Amino acid sequence: MMNHRRRGELSTYMSVLLNKPVHANHSEIPPTTKDMPIKYCILQMEEIRSSNKQLKKGKYAGPDSIPQKR
């Protein structure tokens, strides 16, 4: 659990970030009643190698292929 000072810092940060007061009464949040399934896949080394080979040199991996800053 977070200590009281850290919780206050986080509450202040979120209030500034959201530009509205944050109510930090977490006791009103009910506990979950069931496990939530998390979908994930395990990357295989061959998939990573194949993807790396498709990347162009000097480009970022994003969809727009923005060149690196030098």
Tab-separated table of C-alpha atoms in Angstrom:
chain	number	residue	atom	x	y	z
A	1	MET	CA	0.000	0.000	0.000
A	2	MET	CA	1.092	3.528	-0.649
A	3	ASN	CA	1.906	5.641	2.322
A	4	HIS	CA	-0.217	8.674	3.144
A	5	ARG	CA	2.270	11.272	1.801
A	6	ARG	CA	2.694	9.505	-1.540
A	7	ARG	CA	-1.080	9.121	-1.921
A	8	GLY	CA	-1.458	12.877	-1.351
A	9	GLU	CA	1.208	13.629	-3.969
A	10	LEU	CA	-0.535	11.388	-6.475
A	11	SER	CA	-3.901	12.990	-5.740
A	12	THR	CA	-2.428	16.472	-6.238
A	13	TYR	CA	-0.742	15.418	-9.486
A	14	MET	CA	-3.963	13.952	-10.881
A	15	SER	CA	-5.954	17.040	-9.844
A	16	VAL	CA	-3.544	19.264	-11.779
A	17	LEU	CA	-3.413	16.871	-14.728
A	18	LEU	CA	-7.187	16.539	-15.036
A	19	ASN	CA	-7.864	20.151	-14.058
A	20	LYS	CA	-10.500	19.028	-11.570
A	21	PRO	CA	-10.481	17.696	-8.025
A	22	VAL	CA	-9.825	14.010	-7.544
A	23	HIS	CA	-11.718	12.210	-4.830
A	24	ALA	CA	-9.325	9.748	-3.229
A	25	ASN	CA	-11.840	7.712	-1.250
A	26	HIS	CA	-10.959	4.264	-2.542
A	27	SER	CA	-13.135	2.509	0.014
A	28	GLU	CA	-16.148	3.162	-2.235
A	29	ILE	CA	-14.679	1.043	-5.044
A	30	PRO	CA	-16.070	-2.476	-4.722
A	31	PRO	CA	-13.655	-5.388	-5.070
A	32	THR	CA	-13.870	-7.425	-8.229
A	33	THR	CA	-16.035	-10.509	-7.988
A	34	LYS	CA	-14.381	-12.532	-10.730
A	35	ASP	CA	-11.046	-12.933	-12.445
A	36	MET	CA	-10.745	-10.880	-15.592
A	37	PRO	CA	-9.147	-12.799	-18.460
A	38	ILE	CA	-6.147	-11.072	-19.982
A	39	LYS	CA	-5.459	-11.996	-23.572
A	40	TYR	CA	-1.825	-12.124	-24.542
A	41	CYS	CA	0.408	-13.973	-26.912
A	42	ILE	CA	3.963	-15.128	-26.542
A	43	LEU	CA	6.284	-13.789	-29.225
A	44	GLN	CA	8.523	-16.352	-30.816
A	45	MET	CA	12.131	-15.433	-31.581
A	46	GLU	CA	11.558	-16.176	-35.270
A	47	GLU	CA	8.713	-13.620	-35.394
A	48	ILE	CA	10.980	-10.982	-33.869
A	49	ARG	CA	13.832	-11.763	-36.270
A	50	SER	CA	11.479	-11.637	-39.250
A	51	SER	CA	10.056	-8.268	-38.164
A	52	ASN	CA	13.531	-6.827	-37.603
A	53	LYS	CA	14.612	-7.866	-41.103
A	54	GLN	CA	11.642	-5.997	-42.589
A	55	LEU	CA	12.672	-2.712	-40.943
A	56	LYS	CA	14.549	-0.244	-43.109
A	57	LYS	CA	17.895	1.000	-41.827
A	58	GLY	CA	17.760	4.512	-40.363
A	59	LYS	CA	13.990	4.426	-39.811
A	60	TYR	CA	11.914	4.060	-36.675
A	61	ALA	CA	9.648	1.062	-36.287
A	62	GLY	CA	6.452	3.154	-36.374
A	63	PRO	CA	3.939	3.064	-39.238
A	64	ASP	CA	5.145	6.407	-40.644
A	65	SER	CA	8.862	5.427	-40.840
A	66	ILE	CA	10.050	8.810	-39.573
A	67	PRO	CA	13.836	9.096	-40.032
A	68	GLN	CA	16.021	9.209	-36.923
A	69	LYS	CA	17.330	12.549	-35.723
A	70	ARG	CA	21.101	12.806	-35.865
